[in-house]
Amino acid sequence: MTGTMRAPRSRGGLSGTLLVLLGLWGGLLPFAGPYFGFGFAPDDTWVYDTDRLQLVIAPAVAVVLGGLIVLAAANRAFGVFGAWLAALGGAWFVVGTSVATLWDVQGIGDPLGSGEGQRLAEQLSGFTGLGVAAVFLAALALGRFAVIGVRESTPPDGDGQAGATTTQPLVYGRYARENPPAPAPAPPGDRHIAGGTRFDR
């Protein structure tokens, strides 16, 4: 059982790295985006309030923390936990602005873009598209941690039945004279030929 819980650290390397980057992007965009005219109102940098805490900071922390766990996990259960944490954070990016209205959270502000294209890009990159990408990467990590490779199922000491199923090639000829092939038994009625091998009848 212990062997099947082990997982190589490279199993969640790509997914974990991308999740960390997505979480940092989602958490910093509303605060640093106004530097570049890309973000959400008010048009001031590093504005903090409880709405941003609930809708931006909390899911960003969940995605970053889950990505770090996936990135460093050498245990299958630990990696699955990190992937689920990142998936929940990504899902909150998608539905949080709608669900949080139930307890009177107004939101973090309107997109700063003046054109429809920029406003759509801000909404997708800050919430909906970001959350979908995070959920996808978390699901990918969950699938990878659910797979048990052949090398992972082999006992660490290499003993047991793993060695019994290992086959070695047989080498004959002048390079393996100490292991010649055994002569095949002669069919009944064969006669001995000079220079050949005599078989008992």
Coordinates of C-alpha atoms in Angstrom, one line a residue:
M1 CA 0.0 0.0 0.0
T2 CA 2.9 2.4 0.8
G3 CA 4.4 1.8 -2.6
T4 CA 1.2 2.8 -4.4
M5 CA 1.0 6.1 -2.5
R6 CA 4.4 7.2 -3.7
A7 CA 4.5 9.5 -6.8
P8 CA 7.5 11.1 -8.5
R9 CA 7.9 14.8 -7.8
S10 CA 7.8 15.4 -11.6
R11 CA 4.2 14.1 -11.8
G12 CA 2.7 17.5 -11.1
G13 CA 5.5 19.7 -12.2
L14 CA 3.9 21.4 -15.2
S15 CA 0.4 21.6 -13.8
G16 CA 1.7 22.9 -10.5
T17 CA 3.9 25.6 -12.1
L18 CA 1.0 26.9 -14.3
L19 CA -1.4 26.9 -11.3
V20 CA 1.0 29.0 -9.3
L21 CA 1.4 31.5 -12.2
L22 CA -2.4 31.7 -12.7
G23 CA -3.0 32.3 -9.0
L24 CA -0.4 35.0 -8.9
W25 CA -1.9 36.6 -12.0
G26 CA -5.5 36.5 -10.6
G27 CA -4.4 37.8 -7.2
L28 CA -2.3 40.7 -8.5
L29 CA -4.4 41.9 -11.5
P30 CA -7.0 44.0 -9.6
F31 CA -4.2 45.6 -7.5
A32 CA -1.5 46.2 -10.1
G33 CA -3.5 46.3 -13.3
P34 CA -4.3 50.0 -13.2
Y35 CA -0.6 50.6 -13.7
F36 CA -1.2 49.5 -17.3
G37 CA -4.8 50.6 -17.7
F38 CA -6.0 47.0 -17.5
G39 CA -8.0 45.9 -14.5
F40 CA -11.0 46.9 -12.5
A41 CA -12.3 50.1 -10.9
P42 CA -11.3 52.1 -9.0
D43 CA -8.5 53.4 -11.2
D44 CA -6.0 53.3 -8.4
T45 CA -3.4 50.7 -7.5
W46 CA -3.3 48.5 -4.4
V47 CA -6.8 49.4 -3.2
Y48 CA -7.9 46.8 -0.6
D49 CA -11.4 46.1 0.7
T50 CA -13.2 43.0 2.0
D51 CA -14.9 42.4 -1.4
R52 CA -11.5 41.9 -3.0
L53 CA -10.5 39.7 -0.1
Q54 CA -13.4 37.4 -0.7
L55 CA -13.5 37.5 -4.5
V56 CA -9.8 37.8 -5.5
I57 CA -7.3 37.2 -2.7
A58 CA -9.0 34.1 -1.2
P59 CA -9.3 32.1 -4.5
A60 CA -5.8 33.3 -5.6
V61 CA -4.3 32.0 -2.4
A62 CA -6.1 28.7 -2.9
V63 CA -4.9 28.3 -6.4
V64 CA -1.3 29.2 -5.5
L65 CA -1.2 27.0 -2.5
G66 CA -2.7 24.1 -4.4
G67 CA -0.3 24.6 -7.2
L68 CA 2.7 24.6 -4.8
I69 CA 1.4 21.3 -3.2
V70 CA 1.0 19.7 -6.6
L71 CA 4.4 20.9 -7.7
A72 CA 6.2 19.5 -4.6
A73 CA 4.0 16.5 -3.8
A74 CA 5.8 13.1 -3.6
N75 CA 2.7 11.5 -2.0
R76 CA -0.3 10.7 -4.1
A77 CA -2.9 11.7 -1.5
F78 CA -1.1 15.0 -0.8
G79 CA -1.0 15.8 -4.5
V80 CA -4.7 15.0 -4.9
F81 CA -5.4 17.4 -2.0
G82 CA -3.5 20.2 -3.6
A83 CA -5.2 19.6 -6.9
W84 CA -8.7 19.8 -5.3
L85 CA -7.7 23.0 -3.4
A86 CA -6.6 24.6 -6.7
A87 CA -9.8 23.4 -8.4
L88 CA -12.0 25.0 -5.7
G89 CA -10.1 28.2 -6.0
G90 CA -10.5 28.2 -9.8
A91 CA -14.2 27.5 -9.4
W92 CA -14.6 30.4 -7.0
F93 CA -13.0 32.7 -9.6
V94 CA -15.8 31.6 -12.0
V95 CA -18.9 31.7 -9.7
G96 CA -17.7 33.8 -6.8
T97 CA -19.0 37.2 -8.1
S98 CA -22.5 35.7 -8.6
V99 CA -22.7 33.6 -5.4
A100 CA -21.3 36.3 -3.1
T101 CA -24.2 38.6 -3.9
L102 CA -26.2 36.3 -1.5
W103 CA -24.4 38.0 1.4
D104 CA -24.4 41.5 -0.1
V105 CA -20.9 41.5 -1.7
Q106 CA -21.0 44.2 -4.4
G107 CA -18.0 43.0 -6.3
I108 CA -14.6 44.5 -7.0
G109 CA -15.6 47.1 -9.6
D110 CA -16.3 47.4 -13.3
P111 CA -13.6 46.7 -15.9
L112 CA -11.4 49.7 -16.7
G113 CA -11.5 49.2 -20.5
S114 CA -13.5 51.7 -22.6
G115 CA -14.0 49.3 -25.5
E116 CA -16.0 46.1 -25.5
G117 CA -13.0 44.0 -26.5
Q118 CA -10.8 45.2 -23.6
R119 CA -13.6 44.9 -21.1
L120 CA -14.2 41.3 -22.2
A121 CA -10.5 40.5 -22.0
E122 CA -10.4 42.0 -18.5
Q123 CA -13.4 39.9 -17.3
L124 CA -12.0 36.7 -18.9
S125 CA -8.4 37.1 -17.7
G126 CA -9.4 38.3 -14.2
F127 CA -12.3 35.9 -13.4
T128 CA -14.1 33.6 -15.8
G129 CA -11.3 32.5 -18.2
L130 CA -8.8 32.4 -15.3
G131 CA -11.0 30.2 -13.2
V132 CA -11.7 27.8 -16.1
A133 CA -8.0 27.4 -16.9
A134 CA -7.2 26.8 -13.2
V135 CA -9.9 24.1 -12.9
F136 CA -8.7 22.4 -16.1
L137 CA -5.1 22.3 -14.8
A138 CA -6.2 21.0 -11.4
A139 CA -8.3 18.3 -13.1
L140 CA -5.2 17.4 -15.2
A141 CA -3.1 17.1 -12.1
L142 CA -5.9 14.9 -10.4
G143 CA -5.8 12.6 -13.4
R144 CA -2.0 12.3 -13.3
F145 CA -1.9 11.5 -9.6
A146 CA -4.7 8.9 -10.1
V147 CA -2.5 6.9 -12.4
I148 CA -0.1 4.4 -10.9
G149 CA 2.9 3.7 -13.1
V150 CA 4.6 0.3 -13.3
R151 CA 7.7 1.6 -11.6
E152 CA 5.7 3.1 -8.8
S153 CA 4.0 -0.3 -8.1
T154 CA 7.3 -2.1 -7.8
P155 CA 8.4 -2.6 -4.1
P156 CA 11.2 -0.2 -3.2
D157 CA 13.6 -3.1 -2.2
G158 CA 13.1 -4.8 -5.6
D159 CA 12.4 -8.1 -3.9
G160 CA 9.3 -10.2 -4.1
Q161 CA 7.6 -11.3 -7.3
A162 CA 8.9 -8.4 -9.3
G163 CA 12.2 -10.2 -9.9
A164 CA 10.4 -13.4 -10.7
T165 CA 8.8 -12.0 -13.8
T166 CA 12.1 -10.6 -15.1
T167 CA 13.5 -12.6 -18.0
Q168 CA 17.1 -12.7 -19.1
P169 CA 18.2 -13.4 -22.6
L170 CA 20.1 -16.7 -23.2
V171 CA 23.4 -16.3 -25.0
Y172 CA 25.0 -19.2 -26.8
G173 CA 28.1 -19.5 -28.9
R174 CA 31.8 -18.9 -28.1
Y175 CA 30.9 -15.9 -25.8
A176 CA 28.9 -18.2 -23.5
R177 CA 30.6 -21.5 -23.6
E178 CA 29.9 -22.1 -19.9
N179 CA 26.1 -22.2 -20.7
P180 CA 25.7 -24.5 -23.7
P181 CA 22.3 -25.6 -24.8
A182 CA 21.2 -29.0 -23.6
P183 CA 21.0 -31.6 -26.3
A184 CA 17.5 -32.4 -27.4
P185 CA 16.5 -36.1 -26.7
A186 CA 16.7 -38.3 -29.8
P187 CA 13.5 -39.8 -31.1
P188 CA 13.3 -43.6 -30.7
G189 CA 15.0 -45.5 -33.5
D190 CA 17.7 -42.9 -34.4
R191 CA 21.1 -44.3 -35.0
H192 CA 24.4 -42.8 -33.8
I193 CA 26.4 -41.0 -36.5
A194 CA 30.1 -40.6 -36.2
G195 CA 31.0 -37.2 -34.6
G196 CA 27.5 -36.8 -33.2
T197 CA 26.1 -37.2 -29.8
R198 CA 25.2 -40.7 -28.7
F199 CA 21.8 -41.0 -27.1
D200 CA 20.6 -43.9 -25.0
R201 CA 17.6 -45.7 -26.1

